[in-house]
Amino acid sequence: IISSDMKLKLEDLYEIFIDKLKTNLSSRRKEQIKNFVLTLSNVSFVNEKLVLDHTIGMFLIPLIKGAGEEYEESLIELKEKLENYELSNSVDLLSDVLYTGNQNFKHFSFSIA
């Protein structure tokens, strides 16, 4: 069972990816995320924060692809949200995307990070 706290955090992050980063987050992708979270949550030694952190790093951050100042601002907003949720691995991945994107004339992509 996915906790209500994790559901709220995922929905909050989905909103940023869909509305601000204009990511195509399909029903199929959301179902994959749900199944991954359920599976990983059943591992007794893994805490909820770590589950969410790995989920974001595996399923959402790789979808990042965009350019420009506005896109960068949305990525910074996402990074702040991830920092608030204390998702250190996801913050590190996103920091790499931001750094590399700034080196590539504001073209942001997970694949070039």
CSV table of N, CA and C in Angstrom, one decimal:
chain,number,residue,atom,x,y,z
A,1,ILE,N,0.8,-1.2,0.0
A,1,ILE,CA,0.0,0.0,0.0
A,1,ILE,C,0.9,1.2,0.0
A,2,ILE,N,0.5,2.2,-0.9
A,2,ILE,CA,1.3,3.4,-0.9
A,2,ILE,C,0.7,4.4,0.1
A,3,SER,N,1.5,5.0,0.9
A,3,SER,CA,1.0,5.9,2.0
A,3,SER,C,0.4,7.1,1.3
A,4,SER,N,-0.5,7.8,2.1
A,4,SER,CA,-1.1,9.0,1.6
A,4,SER,C,0.0,10.1,1.4
A,5,ASP,N,1.0,10.1,2.3
A,5,ASP,CA,2.0,11.1,2.2
A,5,ASP,C,2.8,11.0,0.9
A,6,MET,N,3.1,9.7,0.5
A,6,MET,CA,3.9,9.5,-0.7
A,6,MET,C,3.0,9.8,-1.9
A,7,LYS,N,1.7,9.5,-1.9
A,7,LYS,CA,0.8,9.8,-3.0
A,7,LYS,C,0.8,11.3,-3.2
A,8,LEU,N,0.7,12.1,-2.1
A,8,LEU,CA,0.6,13.5,-2.2
A,8,LEU,C,1.9,14.1,-2.8
A,9,LYS,N,3.0,13.6,-2.4
A,9,LYS,CA,4.3,14.0,-2.9
A,9,LYS,C,4.4,13.7,-4.4
A,10,LEU,N,4.0,12.5,-4.8
A,10,LEU,CA,4.1,12.1,-6.2
A,10,LEU,C,3.2,13.0,-7.0
A,11,GLU,N,2.0,13.2,-6.6
A,11,GLU,CA,1.0,14.1,-7.3
A,11,GLU,C,1.6,15.5,-7.4
A,12,ASP,N,2.2,16.0,-6.4
A,12,ASP,CA,2.8,17.3,-6.4
A,12,ASP,C,3.9,17.4,-7.5
A,13,LEU,N,4.8,16.3,-7.5
A,13,LEU,CA,5.8,16.3,-8.5
A,13,LEU,C,5.3,16.0,-9.9
A,14,TYR,N,4.3,15.2,-10.0
A,14,TYR,CA,3.6,15.0,-11.4
A,14,TYR,C,3.2,16.4,-11.9
A,15,GLU,N,2.6,17.2,-11.0
A,15,GLU,CA,2.1,18.5,-11.4
A,15,GLU,C,3.2,19.4,-12.0
A,16,ILE,N,4.4,19.4,-11.4
A,16,ILE,CA,5.5,20.2,-11.9
A,16,ILE,C,5.9,19.6,-13.3
A,17,PHE,N,6.1,18.3,-13.4
A,17,PHE,CA,6.5,17.7,-14.6
A,17,PHE,C,5.5,17.9,-15.7
A,18,ILE,N,4.2,17.8,-15.5
A,18,ILE,CA,3.2,18.0,-16.5
A,18,ILE,C,3.0,19.5,-16.9
A,19,ASP,N,2.7,20.3,-15.8
A,19,ASP,CA,2.4,21.7,-16.1
A,19,ASP,C,3.5,22.6,-16.4
A,20,LYS,N,4.6,22.4,-15.7
A,20,LYS,CA,5.7,23.4,-15.8
A,20,LYS,C,6.8,22.9,-16.8
A,21,LEU,N,7.1,21.6,-16.8
A,21,LEU,CA,8.1,21.1,-17.7
A,21,LEU,C,7.6,20.5,-19.0
A,22,LYS,N,6.2,20.5,-19.1
A,22,LYS,CA,5.5,20.1,-20.3
A,22,LYS,C,5.9,18.6,-20.7
A,23,THR,N,6.0,17.8,-19.7
A,23,THR,CA,6.4,16.4,-19.9
A,23,THR,C,5.2,15.6,-20.2
A,24,ASN,N,5.3,14.7,-21.1
A,24,ASN,CA,4.2,13.8,-21.4
A,24,ASN,C,4.3,12.6,-20.4
A,25,LEU,N,3.5,12.7,-19.4
A,25,LEU,CA,3.5,11.6,-18.3
A,25,LEU,C,2.3,10.8,-18.6
A,26,SER,N,2.5,9.7,-19.3
A,26,SER,CA,1.3,8.8,-19.7
A,26,SER,C,0.8,8.0,-18.5
A,27,SER,N,-0.4,7.5,-18.7
A,27,SER,CA,-1.0,6.6,-17.7
A,27,SER,C,-0.1,5.4,-17.5
A,28,ARG,N,0.5,4.9,-18.6
A,28,ARG,CA,1.3,3.7,-18.5
A,28,ARG,C,2.5,4.0,-17.6
A,29,ARG,N,3.1,5.2,-17.8
A,29,ARG,CA,4.3,5.6,-16.9
A,29,ARG,C,3.9,5.7,-15.5
A,30,LYS,N,2.7,6.3,-15.2
A,30,LYS,CA,2.2,6.4,-13.8
A,30,LYS,C,2.0,5.0,-13.2
A,31,GLU,N,1.5,4.1,-14.0
A,31,GLU,CA,1.2,2.7,-13.5
A,31,GLU,C,2.6,2.0,-13.2
A,32,GLN,N,3.6,2.3,-14.1
A,32,GLN,CA,4.9,1.7,-13.8
A,32,GLN,C,5.5,2.3,-12.5
A,33,ILE,N,5.3,3.5,-12.3
A,33,ILE,CA,5.8,4.2,-11.1
A,33,ILE,C,5.0,3.6,-9.9
A,34,LYS,N,3.7,3.4,-10.0
A,34,LYS,CA,3.0,2.9,-8.9
A,34,LYS,C,3.4,1.4,-8.5
A,35,ASN,N,3.6,0.6,-9.6
A,35,ASN,CA,4.1,-0.8,-9.3
A,35,ASN,C,5.5,-0.8,-8.8
A,36,PHE,N,6.4,0.1,-9.2
A,36,PHE,CA,7.7,0.2,-8.7
A,36,PHE,C,7.7,0.5,-7.2
A,37,VAL,N,6.9,1.6,-6.9
A,37,VAL,CA,6.8,2.0,-5.5
A,37,VAL,C,6.2,0.9,-4.6
A,38,LEU,N,5.2,0.2,-5.1
A,38,LEU,CA,4.6,-0.9,-4.3
A,38,LEU,C,5.6,-2.0,-4.1
A,39,THR,N,6.4,-2.4,-5.1
A,39,THR,CA,7.4,-3.4,-5.0
A,39,THR,C,8.5,-3.0,-4.0
A,40,LEU,N,9.0,-1.9,-4.2
A,40,LEU,CA,10.2,-1.4,-3.4
A,40,LEU,C,9.7,-1.2,-2.0
A,41,SER,N,8.5,-0.8,-1.8
A,41,SER,CA,8.0,-0.5,-0.4
A,41,SER,C,7.9,-1.8,0.4
A,42,ASN,N,7.7,-2.9,-0.3
A,42,ASN,CA,7.6,-4.2,0.4
A,42,ASN,C,9.0,-4.7,0.9
A,43,VAL,N,10.1,-4.1,0.5
A,43,VAL,CA,11.4,-4.4,1.0
A,43,VAL,C,11.5,-3.8,2.4
A,44,SER,N,11.6,-4.6,3.4
A,44,SER,CA,11.5,-4.0,4.8
A,44,SER,C,12.6,-3.0,5.2
A,45,PHE,N,13.8,-3.2,4.6
A,45,PHE,CA,14.9,-2.3,5.1
A,45,PHE,C,14.9,-1.0,4.3
A,46,VAL,N,14.0,-0.7,3.4
A,46,VAL,CA,14.0,0.5,2.6
A,46,VAL,C,12.9,1.4,3.1
A,47,ASN,N,13.4,2.6,3.5
A,47,ASN,CA,12.4,3.6,4.0
A,47,ASN,C,11.7,4.3,2.8
A,48,GLU,N,10.6,5.0,3.2
A,48,GLU,CA,9.7,5.6,2.2
A,48,GLU,C,10.4,6.7,1.4
A,49,LYS,N,11.3,7.5,2.1
A,49,LYS,CA,12.0,8.6,1.4
A,49,LYS,C,12.9,8.0,0.4
A,50,LEU,N,13.6,6.9,0.7
A,50,LEU,CA,14.5,6.3,-0.3
A,50,LEU,C,13.7,5.7,-1.5
A,51,VAL,N,12.6,5.1,-1.2
A,51,VAL,CA,11.7,4.6,-2.3
A,51,VAL,C,11.3,5.8,-3.2
A,52,LEU,N,10.9,6.9,-2.7
A,52,LEU,CA,10.5,8.0,-3.5
A,52,LEU,C,11.7,8.6,-4.3
A,53,ASP,N,12.8,8.7,-3.6
A,53,ASP,CA,14.0,9.2,-4.2
A,53,ASP,C,14.4,8.4,-5.5
A,54,HIS,N,14.5,7.1,-5.3
A,54,HIS,CA,14.8,6.2,-6.4
A,54,HIS,C,13.8,6.2,-7.5
A,55,THR,N,12.5,6.3,-7.1
A,55,THR,CA,11.4,6.4,-8.1
A,55,THR,C,11.6,7.6,-9.0
A,56,ILE,N,11.8,8.8,-8.4
A,56,ILE,CA,12.0,10.0,-9.1
A,56,ILE,C,13.2,9.9,-10.1
A,57,GLY,N,14.3,9.4,-9.5
A,57,GLY,CA,15.5,9.3,-10.3
A,57,GLY,C,15.4,8.3,-11.5
A,58,MET,N,14.6,7.3,-11.4
A,58,MET,CA,14.5,6.3,-12.4
A,58,MET,C,13.4,6.6,-13.4
A,59,PHE,N,12.3,7.2,-13.0
A,59,PHE,CA,11.1,7.4,-13.9
A,59,PHE,C,10.8,8.8,-14.3
A,60,LEU,N,11.2,9.8,-13.5
A,60,LEU,CA,10.8,11.2,-13.9
A,60,LEU,C,11.9,12.0,-14.4
A,61,ILE,N,13.0,12.0,-13.7
A,61,ILE,CA,14.2,12.9,-14.1
A,61,ILE,C,14.6,12.5,-15.5
A,62,PRO,N,14.7,11.3,-15.9
A,62,PRO,CA,15.1,11.0,-17.3
A,62,PRO,C,14.2,11.6,-18.4
A,63,LEU,N,13.0,12.0,-18.0
A,63,LEU,CA,12.1,12.7,-19.0
A,63,LEU,C,12.4,14.1,-19.2
A,64,ILE,N,13.3,14.7,-18.5
A,64,ILE,CA,13.6,16.1,-18.6
A,64,ILE,C,14.3,16.4,-20.0
A,65,LYS,N,13.6,17.3,-20.7
A,65,LYS,CA,14.2,17.8,-22.0
A,65,LYS,C,13.5,19.1,-22.3
A,66,GLY,N,14.3,20.2,-22.3
A,66,GLY,CA,13.8,21.5,-22.7
A,66,GLY,C,14.9,22.5,-22.7
A,67,ALA,N,14.5,23.7,-23.1
A,67,ALA,CA,15.5,24.8,-23.2
A,67,ALA,C,14.9,26.1,-22.8
A,68,GLY,N,15.8,27.0,-22.4
A,68,GLY,CA,15.4,28.4,-22.1
A,68,GLY,C,15.4,28.7,-20.7
A,69,GLU,N,15.2,30.0,-20.4
A,69,GLU,CA,15.2,30.6,-19.1
A,69,GLU,C,14.0,30.1,-18.3
A,70,GLU,N,12.8,30.0,-18.9
A,70,GLU,CA,11.6,29.6,-18.2
A,70,GLU,C,11.7,28.1,-17.8
A,71,TYR,N,12.3,27.3,-18.7
A,71,TYR,CA,12.5,25.9,-18.4
A,71,TYR,C,13.4,25.8,-17.2
A,72,GLU,N,14.5,26.6,-17.2
A,72,GLU,CA,15.5,26.5,-16.1
A,72,GLU,C,14.8,26.9,-14.8
A,73,GLU,N,13.9,27.9,-14.8
A,73,GLU,CA,13.2,28.3,-13.6
A,73,GLU,C,12.4,27.2,-13.1
A,74,SER,N,11.7,26.5,-14.0
A,74,SER,CA,10.9,25.3,-13.6
A,74,SER,C,11.7,24.2,-13.0
A,75,LEU,N,12.9,24.0,-13.5
A,75,LEU,CA,13.8,23.0,-13.0
A,75,LEU,C,14.3,23.4,-11.6
A,76,ILE,N,14.6,24.7,-11.4
A,76,ILE,CA,15.0,25.2,-10.1
A,76,ILE,C,13.9,25.0,-9.1
A,77,GLU,N,12.7,25.3,-9.5
A,77,GLU,CA,11.5,25.0,-8.6
A,77,GLU,C,11.4,23.6,-8.3
A,78,LEU,N,11.6,22.7,-9.2
A,78,LEU,CA,11.6,21.3,-9.0
A,78,LEU,C,12.7,20.9,-8.0
A,79,LYS,N,13.9,21.4,-8.2
A,79,LYS,CA,15.0,21.1,-7.3
A,79,LYS,C,14.7,21.5,-5.9
A,80,GLU,N,14.1,22.7,-5.7
A,80,GLU,CA,13.7,23.2,-4.4
A,80,GLU,C,12.7,22.2,-3.7
A,81,LYS,N,11.7,21.8,-4.5
A,81,LYS,CA,10.7,20.8,-4.0
A,81,LYS,C,11.4,19.5,-3.6
A,82,LEU,N,12.3,19.0,-4.4
A,82,LEU,CA,13.1,17.8,-4.1
A,82,LEU,C,13.9,18.0,-2.8
A,83,GLU,N,14.5,19.2,-2.7
A,83,GLU,CA,15.3,19.5,-1.4
A,83,GLU,C,14.4,19.5,-0.2
A,84,ASN,N,13.2,20.1,-0.4
A,84,ASN,CA,12.2,20.1,0.7
A,84,ASN,C,11.8,18.7,1.2
A,85,TYR,N,11.7,17.8,0.2
A,85,TYR,CA,11.4,16.4,0.5
A,85,TYR,C,12.6,15.6,0.9
A,86,GLU,N,13.8,16.2,0.9
A,86,GLU,CA,15.0,15.6,1.3
A,86,GLU,C,15.3,14.3,0.4
A,87,LEU,N,15.2,14.5,-0.9
A,87,LEU,CA,15.5,13.4,-1.8
A,87,LEU,C,16.9,13.7,-2.5
A,88,SER,N,17.9,13.4,-1.7
A,88,SER,CA,19.3,13.8,-2.1
A,88,SER,C,19.7,13.2,-3.4
A,89,ASN,N,19.4,12.0,-3.8
A,89,ASN,CA,19.9,11.4,-5.1
A,89,ASN,C,19.2,12.2,-6.2
A,90,SER,N,18.0,12.5,-6.1
A,90,SER,CA,17.2,13.2,-7.1
A,90,SER,C,17.8,14.6,-7.3
A,91,VAL,N,18.1,15.2,-6.1
A,91,VAL,CA,18.6,16.6,-6.1
A,91,VAL,C,20.0,16.6,-6.9
A,92,ASP,N,20.8,15.6,-6.6
A,92,ASP,CA,22.1,15.5,-7.3
A,92,ASP,C,21.9,15.3,-8.8
A,93,LEU,N,21.0,14.4,-9.2
A,93,LEU,CA,20.8,14.2,-10.6
A,93,LEU,C,20.3,15.5,-11.3
A,94,LEU,N,19.4,16.2,-10.6
A,94,LEU,CA,18.9,17.4,-11.2
A,94,LEU,C,19.9,18.5,-11.2
A,95,SER,N,20.8,18.6,-10.2
A,95,SER,CA,21.9,19.5,-10.2
A,95,SER,C,22.8,19.3,-11.4
A,96,ASP,N,23.1,18.1,-11.7
A,96,ASP,CA,23.9,17.7,-12.9
A,96,ASP,C,23.2,18.2,-14.2
A,97,VAL,N,21.9,18.0,-14.3
A,97,VAL,CA,21.1,18.4,-15.5
A,97,VAL,C,21.2,19.9,-15.6
A,98,LEU,N,21.0,20.7,-14.5
A,98,LEU,CA,21.1,22.1,-14.5
A,98,LEU,C,22.5,22.6,-14.9
A,99,TYR,N,23.5,22.0,-14.3
A,99,TYR,CA,24.9,22.5,-14.6
A,99,TYR,C,25.2,22.2,-16.1
A,100,THR,N,24.9,21.0,-16.5
A,100,THR,CA,25.2,20.7,-17.9
A,100,THR,C,24.4,21.5,-18.9
A,101,GLY,N,23.2,21.8,-18.5
A,101,GLY,CA,22.3,22.6,-19.4
A,101,GLY,C,22.8,24.0,-19.5
A,102,ASN,N,23.3,24.5,-18.4
A,102,ASN,CA,23.8,25.9,-18.5
A,102,ASN,C,25.1,25.9,-19.3
A,103,GLN,N,25.9,24.9,-19.3
A,103,GLN,CA,27.1,24.8,-20.2
A,103,GLN,C,26.7,24.6,-21.6
A,104,ASN,N,25.5,24.2,-21.9
A,104,ASN,CA,25.0,23.9,-23.3
A,104,ASN,C,24.0,25.0,-23.7
A,105,PHE,N,24.2,26.2,-23.3
A,105,PHE,CA,23.4,27.3,-23.8
A,105,PHE,C,21.9,27.1,-23.4
A,106,LYS,N,21.6,26.7,-22.2
A,106,LYS,CA,20.3,26.6,-21.6
A,106,LYS,C,19.5,25.5,-22.3
A,107,HIS,N,20.2,24.4,-22.8
A,107,HIS,CA,19.5,23.2,-23.3
A,107,HIS,C,19.6,22.2,-22.2
A,108,PHE,N,18.5,21.8,-21.6
A,108,PHE,CA,18.5,20.9,-20.5
A,108,PHE,C,18.0,19.5,-20.9
A,109,SER,N,18.7,18.5,-20.5
A,109,SER,CA,18.3,17.2,-20.8
A,109,SER,C,19.0,16.2,-19.9
A,110,PHE,N,18.3,15.2,-19.5
A,110,PHE,CA,19.0,14.2,-18.6
A,110,PHE,C,20.0,13.4,-19.4
A,111,SER,N,19.8,13.2,-20.6
A,111,SER,CA,20.8,12.4,-21.4
A,111,SER,C,22.1,13.0,-21.6
A,112,ILE,N,22.2,14.4,-21.4
A,112,ILE,CA,23.5,15.0,-21.6
A,112,ILE,C,24.2,15.3,-20.2
A,113,ALA,N,23.5,15.0,-19.2
A,113,ALA,CA,24.0,15.3,-17.8
A,113,ALA,C,25.1,14.4,-17.5
